[in-house]
PDB file of C-alpha atoms in Angstrom:
ATOM      1  CA  MET A 699      -0.645  -1.181 -26.942  1.00 38.00           C
ATOM      2  CA  ASN A 700       1.231   0.952 -24.780  1.00 42.00           C
ATOM      3  CA  VAL A 701       1.478   0.615 -21.041  1.00 41.00           C
ATOM      4  CA  GLY A 702      -1.308   3.068 -20.098  1.00 42.00           C
ATOM      5  CA  GLU A 703      -3.621   1.067 -22.176  1.00 43.00           C
ATOM      6  CA  LYS A 704      -2.637  -2.025 -20.650  1.00 44.00           C
ATOM      7  CA  ILE A 705      -4.053  -0.892 -17.387  1.00 45.00           C
ATOM      8  CA  LEU A 706      -7.300  -0.223 -18.515  1.00 41.00           C
ATOM      9  CA  ILE A 707      -8.335  -2.585 -21.394  1.00 30.00           C
ATOM     10  CA  GLY A 708      -8.936  -6.082 -21.806  1.00 31.00           C
ATOM     11  CA  CYS A 709      -9.721  -6.653 -18.224  1.00 40.00           C
ATOM     12  CA  LYS A 710     -12.637  -7.399 -15.930  1.00 44.00           C
ATOM     13  CA  SER A 711     -13.748  -4.217 -13.983  1.00 45.00           C
ATOM     14  CA  ALA A 712     -13.856  -4.042 -10.342  1.00 44.00           C
ATOM     15  CA  MET A 713     -17.718  -4.668 -10.244  1.00 41.00           C
ATOM     16  CA  GLY A 714     -16.939  -7.730 -12.527  1.00 50.00           C
ATOM     17  CA  LEU A 715     -14.686  -8.954  -9.777  1.00 48.00           C
ATOM     18  CA  ALA A 716     -16.991  -8.302  -7.076  1.00 43.00           C
ATOM     19  CA  GLU A 717     -19.487 -10.545  -9.042  1.00 44.00           C
ATOM     20  CA  LEU A 718     -17.178 -13.388  -9.375  1.00 39.00           C
ATOM     21  CA  VAL A 719     -16.267 -13.329  -5.728  1.00 44.00           C
ATOM     22  CA  GLY A 720     -20.228 -13.287  -5.068  1.00 41.00           C
ATOM     23  CA  SER A 721     -20.553 -16.136  -7.042  1.00 39.00           C
ATOM     24  CA  ARG A 722     -18.434 -18.088  -4.271  1.00 43.00           C
ATOM     25  CA  GLU A 723     -20.159 -16.852  -1.384  1.00 47.00           C
ATOM     26  CA  ASP A 724     -21.907 -19.333   0.730  1.00 55.00           C
ATOM     27  CA  LYS A 725     -25.382 -18.673   2.193  1.00 63.00           C
ATOM     28  CA  ASN A 726     -24.312 -16.958   5.273  1.00 75.00           C
ATOM     29  CA  MET A 727     -22.707 -13.849   3.268  1.00 84.00           C
ATOM     30  CA  GLU A 728     -24.290 -11.224   1.156  1.00 92.00           C
ATOM     31  CA  LYS A 729     -23.397  -7.966  -0.555  1.00 94.00           C
ATOM     32  CA  LYS A 730     -24.011  -4.440   0.363  1.00 95.00           C
ATOM     33  CA  SER A 731     -22.896  -1.500  -1.969  1.00 96.00           C
ATOM     34  CA  ILE A 732     -20.190   1.006  -0.654  1.00 97.00           C
ATOM     35  CA  LYS A 733     -22.583   3.921  -1.639  1.00 96.00           C
ATOM     36  CA  GLN A 734     -25.130   2.642   0.752  1.00 96.00           C
ATOM     37  CA  ILE A 735     -22.616   2.061   3.423  1.00 98.00           C
ATOM     38  CA  TYR A 736     -21.323   5.813   2.916  1.00 98.00           C
ATOM     39  CA  ASP A 737     -24.729   6.893   3.221  1.00 97.00           C
ATOM     40  CA  GLU A 738     -25.633   5.153   6.562  1.00 98.00           C
ATOM     41  CA  TYR A 739     -22.454   6.517   8.253  1.00 98.00           C
ATOM     42  CA  ASP A 740     -22.663  10.268   6.768  1.00 97.00           C
ATOM     43  CA  ILE A 741     -19.192   9.912   5.156  1.00 97.00           C
ATOM     44  CA  SER A 742     -18.295  13.359   3.771  1.00 94.00           C
ATOM     45  CA  PRO A 743     -18.103  13.798  -0.002  1.00 94.00           C
ATOM     46  CA  ALA A 744     -14.165  14.766   0.284  1.00 93.00           C
ATOM     47  CA  LEU A 745     -13.649  11.463   2.279  1.00 95.00           C
ATOM     48  CA  GLN A 746     -15.715   9.294  -0.175  1.00 96.00           C
ATOM     49  CA  THR A 747     -13.391  10.612  -2.758  1.00 96.00           C
ATOM     50  CA  HIS A 748     -10.120   9.841  -1.218  1.00 96.00           C
ATOM     51  CA  MET A 749     -11.366   5.919  -0.368  1.00 98.00           C
ATOM     52  CA  TYR A 750     -12.713   5.790  -3.896  1.00 98.00           C
ATOM     53  CA  ARG A 751      -8.973   7.019  -5.353  1.00 98.00           C
ATOM     54  CA  VAL A 752      -7.263   4.516  -2.821  1.00 98.00           C
ATOM     55  CA  ALA A 753      -9.396   1.736  -3.880  1.00 98.00           C
ATOM     56  CA  ALA A 754      -8.801   2.610  -7.490  1.00 98.00           C
ATOM     57  CA  VAL A 755      -4.839   2.547  -7.288  1.00 98.00           C
ATOM     58  CA  GLY A 756      -5.334  -1.117  -5.401  1.00 98.00           C
ATOM     59  CA  SER A 757      -7.696  -2.355  -8.192  1.00 98.00           C
ATOM     60  CA  ILE A 758      -5.103  -1.065 -10.805  1.00 97.00           C
ATOM     61  CA  ILE A 759      -2.180  -2.906  -9.272  1.00 98.00           C
ATOM     62  CA  CYS A 760      -4.194  -6.149  -8.472  1.00 97.00           C
ATOM     63  CA  ARG A 761      -5.196  -6.417 -12.084  1.00 95.00           C
ATOM     64  CA  ASN A 762      -1.602  -5.893 -13.338  1.00 96.00           C
ATOM     65  CA  PHE A 763      -0.299  -8.230 -10.790  1.00 94.00           C
ATOM     66  CA  GLN A 764       1.519 -11.729 -12.233  1.00 88.00           C
ATOM     67  CA  GLU A 765      -0.206 -13.704  -9.434  1.00 89.00           C
ATOM     68  CA  THR A 766      -3.737 -14.037  -8.599  1.00 92.00           C
ATOM     69  CA  MET A 767      -4.632 -11.451  -5.938  1.00 95.00           C
ATOM     70  CA  GLU A 768      -7.471 -10.927  -3.181  1.00 97.00           C
ATOM     71  CA  THR A 769      -8.742  -8.233  -5.227  1.00 97.00           C
ATOM     72  CA  ALA A 770     -12.337  -8.114  -3.565  1.00 97.00           C
ATOM     73  CA  GLU A 771     -10.670  -8.191  -0.240  1.00 98.00           C
ATOM     74  CA  ILE A 772      -8.103  -5.542  -1.031  1.00 98.00           C
ATOM     75  CA  ILE A 773     -10.685  -2.958  -2.835  1.00 98.00           C
ATOM     76  CA  SER A 774     -13.150  -3.585   0.044  1.00 98.00           C
ATOM     77  CA  ALA A 775     -10.467  -2.801   2.471  1.00 98.00           C
ATOM     78  CA  CYS A 776      -9.311   0.305   0.754  1.00 99.00           C
ATOM     79  CA  LEU A 777     -13.079   1.484   0.560  1.00 99.00           C
ATOM     80  CA  LEU A 778     -13.373   1.416   4.311  1.00 99.00           C
ATOM     81  CA  HIS A 779      -9.837   2.058   5.442  1.00 98.00           C
ATOM     82  CA  ASP A 780     -10.655   5.532   6.816  1.00 98.00           C
ATOM     83  CA  MET A 781     -14.441   5.436   7.694  1.00 98.00           C
ATOM     84  CA  GLY A 782     -13.643   6.978  11.152  1.00 98.00           C
ATOM     85  CA  ASN A 783     -11.376   9.665   9.848  1.00 96.00           C
ATOM     86  CA  ILE A 784     -13.723  12.571  10.556  1.00 96.00           C
ATOM     87  CA  ILE A 785     -12.494  12.197  14.045  1.00 96.00           C
ATOM     88  CA  LYS A 786      -9.378  13.749  13.358  1.00 92.00           C
ATOM     89  CA  PHE A 787     -10.328  16.215  11.012  1.00 90.00           C
ATOM     90  CA  ASN A 788      -9.390  20.002  11.392  1.00 87.00           C
ATOM     91  CA  PHE A 789     -11.754  21.598   9.536  1.00 86.00           C
ATOM     92  CA  ASP A 790      -9.593  24.938   9.639  1.00 83.00           C
ATOM     93  CA  VAL A 791      -6.707  23.435   8.031  1.00 78.00           C
ATOM     94  CA  LEU A 792      -8.778  21.902   4.962  1.00 77.00           C
ATOM     95  CA  PRO A 793     -11.910  23.906   4.699  1.00 81.00           C
ATOM     96  CA  GLU A 794     -12.647  21.847   1.516  1.00 80.00           C
ATOM     97  CA  LEU A 795     -13.832  19.171   3.882  1.00 80.00           C
ATOM     98  CA  VAL A 796     -16.649  20.890   5.173  1.00 83.00           C
ATOM     99  CA  GLU A 797     -18.475  21.103   1.648  1.00 83.00           C
ATOM    100  CA  PRO A 798     -21.187  21.525   0.693  1.00 85.00           C
ATOM    101  CA  GLN A 799     -22.944  21.279   3.884  1.00 89.00           C
ATOM    102  CA  GLY A 800     -20.612  23.471   5.913  1.00 91.00           C
ATOM    103  CA  LYS A 801     -18.573  23.498   9.038  1.00 92.00           C
ATOM    104  CA  ASP A 802     -21.358  23.340  11.782  1.00 94.00           C
ATOM    105  CA  TYR A 803     -23.056  20.139   9.895  1.00 94.00           C
ATOM    106  CA  TRP A 804     -19.743  18.256   9.961  1.00 95.00           C
ATOM    107  CA  LEU A 805     -18.670  19.486  13.536  1.00 95.00           C
ATOM    108  CA  GLY A 806     -21.960  17.908  14.402  1.00 97.00           C
ATOM    109  CA  ILE A 807     -21.180  14.554  12.634  1.00 97.00           C
ATOM    110  CA  GLN A 808     -17.547  14.853  14.210  1.00 97.00           C
ATOM    111  CA  LYS A 809     -19.071  14.986  17.654  1.00 98.00           C
ATOM    112  CA  ASN A 810     -21.387  12.092  17.025  1.00 98.00           C
ATOM    113  CA  PHE A 811     -18.535   9.739  15.894  1.00 98.00           C
ATOM    114  CA  LYS A 812     -16.501  10.606  19.059  1.00 98.00           C
ATOM    115  CA  ASP A 813     -19.565  10.021  21.150  1.00 98.00           C
ATOM    116  CA  ARG A 814     -20.012   6.477  19.727  1.00 98.00           C
ATOM    117  CA  TYR A 815     -16.415   5.345  18.929  1.00 98.00           C
ATOM    118  CA  GLY A 816     -14.210   7.177  20.686  1.00 98.00           C
ATOM    119  CA  GLU A 817     -11.216   9.808  20.196  1.00 97.00           C
ATOM    120  CA  ASP A 818      -8.921   7.334  18.080  1.00 97.00           C
ATOM    121  CA  GLU A 819      -9.784   7.569  14.235  1.00 97.00           C
ATOM    122  CA  HIS A 820      -8.249   3.934  13.786  1.00 95.00           C
ATOM    123  CA  GLU A 821      -9.988   2.194  16.461  1.00 96.00           C
ATOM    124  CA  ALA A 822     -13.100   3.666  15.097  1.00 98.00           C
ATOM    125  CA  THR A 823     -12.449   2.721  11.605  1.00 98.00           C
ATOM    126  CA  TYR A 824     -11.907  -0.879  12.790  1.00 97.00           C
ATOM    127  CA  ALA A 825     -15.045  -0.769  15.002  1.00 98.00           C
ATOM    128  CA  ILE A 826     -17.121   0.213  11.970  1.00 98.00           C
ATOM    129  CA  ALA A 827     -15.710  -2.487   9.702  1.00 98.00           C
ATOM    130  CA  LYS A 828     -16.748  -4.977  12.219  1.00 97.00           C
ATOM    131  CA  GLU A 829     -20.125  -3.365  12.795  1.00 97.00           C
ATOM    132  CA  ILE A 830     -20.792  -3.458   9.196  1.00 97.00           C
ATOM    133  CA  GLY A 831     -20.156  -6.990   9.240  1.00 97.00           C
ATOM    134  CA  VAL A 832     -17.088  -7.587   6.620  1.00 97.00           C
ATOM    135  CA  THR A 833     -15.074 -10.911   6.675  1.00 97.00           C
ATOM    136  CA  ASP A 834     -12.441 -11.228   9.163  1.00 96.00           C
ATOM    137  CA  ARG A 835      -9.727 -11.125   6.439  1.00 98.00           C
ATOM    138  CA  VAL A 836     -11.082  -7.482   5.458  1.00 98.00           C
ATOM    139  CA  CYS A 837     -10.890  -6.292   9.058  1.00 97.00           C
ATOM    140  CA  ASP A 838      -7.519  -7.651   9.242  1.00 98.00           C
ATOM    141  CA  ILE A 839      -6.440  -5.564   6.238  1.00 98.00           C
ATOM    142  CA  VAL A 840      -8.067  -2.493   7.216  1.00 98.00           C
ATOM    143  CA  ARG A 841      -6.417  -2.775  10.508  1.00 97.00           C
ATOM    144  CA  SER A 842      -2.920  -3.212   9.048  1.00 97.00           C
ATOM    145  CA  ILE A 843      -3.157   0.060   7.011  1.00 97.00           C
ATOM    146  CA  GLY A 844      -1.094   3.034   8.141  1.00 93.00           C
ATOM    147  CA  PHE A 845       2.061   5.063   7.806  1.00 93.00           C
ATOM    148  CA  ARG A 846       3.359   4.197  11.002  1.00 93.00           C
ATOM    149  CA  LYS A 847       2.814   0.663  10.344  1.00 96.00           C
ATOM    150  CA  ALA A 848       4.863   0.724   6.970  1.00 96.00           C
ATOM    151  CA  CYS A 849       7.936  -1.218   8.563  1.00 97.00           C
ATOM    152  CA  GLU A 850       5.788  -4.166   9.647  1.00 97.00           C
ATOM    153  CA  ARG A 851       4.200  -4.369   6.281  1.00 97.00           C
ATOM    154  CA  TYR A 852       7.580  -4.389   4.562  1.00 98.00           C
ATOM    155  CA  LYS A 853       8.976  -7.024   6.544  1.00 98.00           C
ATOM    156  CA  ASN A 854       5.816  -9.268   6.205  1.00 96.00           C
ATOM    157  CA  ASP A 855       4.905 -11.309   3.318  1.00 96.00           C
ATOM    158  CA  ASP A 856       1.468 -10.353   3.083  1.00 98.00           C
ATOM    159  CA  LEU A 857       0.844  -8.983  -0.489  1.00 97.00           C
ATOM    160  CA  ALA A 858      -2.633  -7.612   0.285  1.00 98.00           C
ATOM    161  CA  GLU A 859      -1.630  -5.551   3.344  1.00 98.00           C
ATOM    162  CA  LYS A 860       1.547  -4.125   1.328  1.00 98.00           C
ATOM    163  CA  ILE A 861      -0.945  -2.931  -1.584  1.00 99.00           C
ATOM    164  CA  CYS A 862      -3.259  -1.169   0.438  1.00 99.00           C
ATOM    165  CA  THR A 863      -0.782   0.321   2.632  1.00 98.00           C
ATOM    166  CA  TYR A 864       0.944   1.884  -0.668  1.00 98.00           C
ATOM    167  CA  ALA A 865      -2.409   2.777  -2.287  1.00 98.00           C
ATOM    168  CA  ASP A 866      -3.240   4.689   0.915  1.00 97.00           C
ATOM    169  CA  GLU A 867       0.272   6.325   0.676  1.00 96.00           C
ATOM    170  CA  ARG A 868      -0.185   7.386  -3.182  1.00 97.00           C
ATOM    171  CA  THR A 869      -3.281   9.142  -2.395  1.00 95.00           C
ATOM    172  CA  GLY A 870      -3.554  12.548  -0.997  1.00 89.00           C
ATOM    173  CA  PRO A 871      -6.797  14.794  -0.416  1.00 84.00           C
ATOM    174  CA  PHE A 872      -6.723  16.157  -3.739  1.00 88.00           C
ATOM    175  CA  GLY A 873      -5.575  13.302  -5.849  1.00 94.00           C
ATOM    176  CA  VAL A 874      -2.867  10.876  -6.573  1.00 96.00           C
ATOM    177  CA  LEU A 875       0.957  11.876  -6.326  1.00 95.00           C
ATOM    178  CA  SER A 876       4.042  10.172  -6.653  1.00 95.00           C
ATOM    179  CA  LEU A 877       5.219   8.418  -3.335  1.00 95.00           C
ATOM    180  CA  LYS A 878       7.687  11.111  -2.386  1.00 93.00           C
ATOM    181  CA  GLY A 879       5.353  13.813  -3.248  1.00 91.00           C
ATOM    182  CA  ARG A 880       2.519  12.439  -1.198  1.00 90.00           C
ATOM    183  CA  ILE A 881       5.048  11.957   1.724  1.00 88.00           C
ATOM    184  CA  ARG A 882       6.043  15.490   1.697  1.00 84.00           C
ATOM    185  CA  GLU A 883       2.190  16.692   1.596  1.00 78.00           C
ATOM    186  CA  GLY A 884       1.201  14.301   4.300  1.00 71.00           C
ATOM    187  CA  HIS A 885       3.965  15.398   6.420  1.00 68.00           C
ATOM    188  CA  LYS A 886       3.357  18.919   5.890  1.00 72.00           C
ATOM    189  CA  ARG A 887      -0.399  18.688   6.743  1.00 64.00           C
ATOM    190  CA  PHE A 888       0.397  16.446   9.690  1.00 65.00           C
ATOM    191  CA  LEU A 889       2.352  19.491  11.240  1.00 63.00           C
ATOM    192  CA  ALA A 890      -0.102  22.054  10.250  1.00 60.00           C
ATOM    193  CA  SER A 891      -2.709  20.336  12.021  1.00 58.00           C
ATOM    194  CA  GLY A 892      -1.096  20.761  15.208  1.00 61.00           C
ATOM    195  CA  ARG A 893      -0.712  16.976  16.112  1.00 59.00           C
ATOM    196  CA  LYS A 894       2.550  15.819  17.679  1.00 59.00           C
ATOM    197  CA  PRO A 895       4.461  13.101  15.708  1.00 58.00           C
ATOM    198  CA  THR A 896       5.066   9.894  17.834  1.00 56.00           C
ATOM    199  CA  GLY A 897       8.697   9.459  16.738  1.00 63.00           C
ATOM    200  CA  ASP A 898      11.854  11.740  15.989  1.00 75.00           C
ATOM    201  CA  GLU A 899      12.889  12.548  12.307  1.00 80.00           C
ATOM    202  CA  ARG A 900      15.014   9.538  12.345  1.00 88.00           C
ATOM    203  CA  THR A 901      12.070   7.113  12.878  1.00 89.00           C
ATOM    204  CA  PHE A 902      10.129   9.457  10.080  1.00 87.00           C
ATOM    205  CA  GLN A 903      12.827   8.645   7.503  1.00 90.00           C
ATOM    206  CA  THR A 904      12.902   4.984   8.784  1.00 95.00           C
ATOM    207  CA  LEU A 905       9.355   4.592   7.997  1.00 93.00           C
ATOM    208  CA  VAL A 906       9.726   6.317   4.640  1.00 94.00           C
ATOM    209  CA  SER A 907      12.394   4.025   3.578  1.00 96.00           C
ATOM    210  CA  CYS A 908       9.950   1.036   4.394  1.00 97.00           C
ATOM    211  CA  LEU A 909       7.300   2.615   2.056  1.00 97.00           C
ATOM    212  CA  GLU A 910       9.935   2.872  -0.686  1.00 97.00           C
ATOM    213  CA  GLY A 911      10.833  -0.764  -0.224  1.00 98.00           C
ATOM    214  CA  ILE A 912       7.339  -1.762  -0.255  1.00 98.00           C
ATOM    215  CA  GLU A 913       6.729   0.178  -3.646  1.00 98.00           C
ATOM    216  CA  LYS A 914       9.838  -1.861  -5.062  1.00 98.00           C
ATOM    217  CA  GLN A 915       8.423  -5.024  -3.766  1.00 98.00           C
ATOM    218  CA  ILE A 916       5.000  -4.385  -5.327  1.00 98.00           C
ATOM    219  CA  PHE A 917       6.298  -3.150  -8.725  1.00 98.00           C
ATOM    220  CA  SER A 918       8.824  -6.173  -9.350  1.00 97.00           C
ATOM    221  CA  HIS A 919       5.430  -7.957 -10.043  1.00 96.00           C
ATOM    222  CA  LEU A 920       3.919  -5.475 -12.327  1.00 96.00           C
ATOM    223  CA  ALA A 921       4.572  -4.776 -15.976  1.00 92.00           C
ATOM    224  CA  ILE A 922       3.738  -1.242 -15.130  1.00 97.00           C
ATOM    225  CA  LYS A 923       5.460   1.919 -13.439  1.00 97.00           C
ATOM    226  CA  PRO A 924       4.490   3.674 -10.390  1.00 97.00           C
ATOM    227  CA  ALA A 925       4.146   6.765 -12.936  1.00 97.00           C
ATOM    228  CA  ASP A 926       1.172   4.805 -14.815  1.00 98.00           C
ATOM    229  CA  ILE A 927      -0.936   5.334 -11.772  1.00 98.00           C
ATOM    230  CA  ASN A 928      -1.981   8.786 -11.949  1.00 97.00           C
ATOM    231  CA  ASP A 929      -5.160  10.937 -11.716  1.00 96.00           C
ATOM    232  CA  GLY A 930      -6.112   9.976 -15.242  1.00 96.00           C
ATOM    233  CA  SER A 931      -6.129   6.125 -14.540  1.00 96.00           C
ATOM    234  CA  VAL A 932      -7.334   6.614 -11.312  1.00 97.00           C
ATOM    235  CA  ASN A 933     -10.324   8.472 -12.285  1.00 95.00           C
ATOM    236  CA  LEU A 934     -11.410   6.169 -14.894  1.00 94.00           C
ATOM    237  CA  GLU A 935     -11.009   3.205 -12.518  1.00 95.00           C
ATOM    238  CA  ILE A 936     -13.458   5.055  -9.969  1.00 96.00           C
ATOM    239  CA  GLU A 937     -16.226   4.517 -12.358  1.00 89.00           C
ATOM    240  CA  ASN A 938     -16.200   1.046 -11.786  1.00 88.00           C
ATOM    241  CA  LEU A 939     -16.342   1.477  -8.049  1.00 95.00           C
ATOM    242  CA  LYS A 940     -19.444   3.463  -7.539  1.00 88.00           C
ATOM    243  CA  GLU A 941     -21.652   0.461  -6.866  1.00 87.00           C
ATOM    244  CA  PHE A 942     -18.930  -2.218  -5.585  1.00 96.00           C
ATOM    245  CA  GLY A 943     -20.525  -4.563  -3.309  1.00 97.00           C
ATOM    246  CA  ILE A 944     -18.759  -5.250   0.008  1.00 97.00           C
ATOM    247  CA  ILE A 945     -19.304  -8.720   1.051  1.00 94.00           C
ATOM    248  CA  ILE A 946     -20.669  -8.960   4.728  1.00 93.00           C
ATOM    249  CA  LYS A 947     -21.917 -11.693   6.831  1.00 85.00           C
ATOM    250  CA  SER A 948     -25.640 -12.061   7.038  1.00 70.00           C
ATOM    251  CA  ALA A 949     -27.367 -11.017  10.118  1.00 63.00           C
TER     252      ALA A 949
END
């Protein structure tokens, strides 16, 4: 069996892992499918696909980890980590984001999100996670994700936060990339959007170094390599995530 096969064969699926966690729920918890959540919040197909990819990267890492991981929490956080991102979308820079409903439709959804959650997409995502009723642990992981927080994640010992941050930084708008390729793509897209960076080039390079350090930290625990996480392995993993049950607090 080669390394690629090791990623995909002889392991519990993400759905199976969700069911395992579900068997340990107390009476104050229930599950809600991620598909239902995306539908309720009118999450665009492009953004859904991105979050599925990030979750698939996280799932593959968890399954190949030498230690027992918080797999359900990691997958849940990855599936929710960009729920408020429509707030920052520039539909002229990435016209693919408006398919299939069209630009006017998504501008309307964007306005609704801004009216309800404000102008900060990160705070909006956190507010939505709280609104959905996910566990405090998942909320904390969601809040930890972000390029600008890479050095915080590198320095702390929270493996779940490291994995989710790394998974997001391996995933671009159109697929899974190497870490360096994703950083190049993301930086170029950020500048094209007209948004102003919060730091100078030195700060940017420091964050890049921290992400590279996180990659080394994670893969020191794995029998696979970064290149084994690619569009092929991720696309197969996504099929296990379409009906993934997010654990939420009962009303």
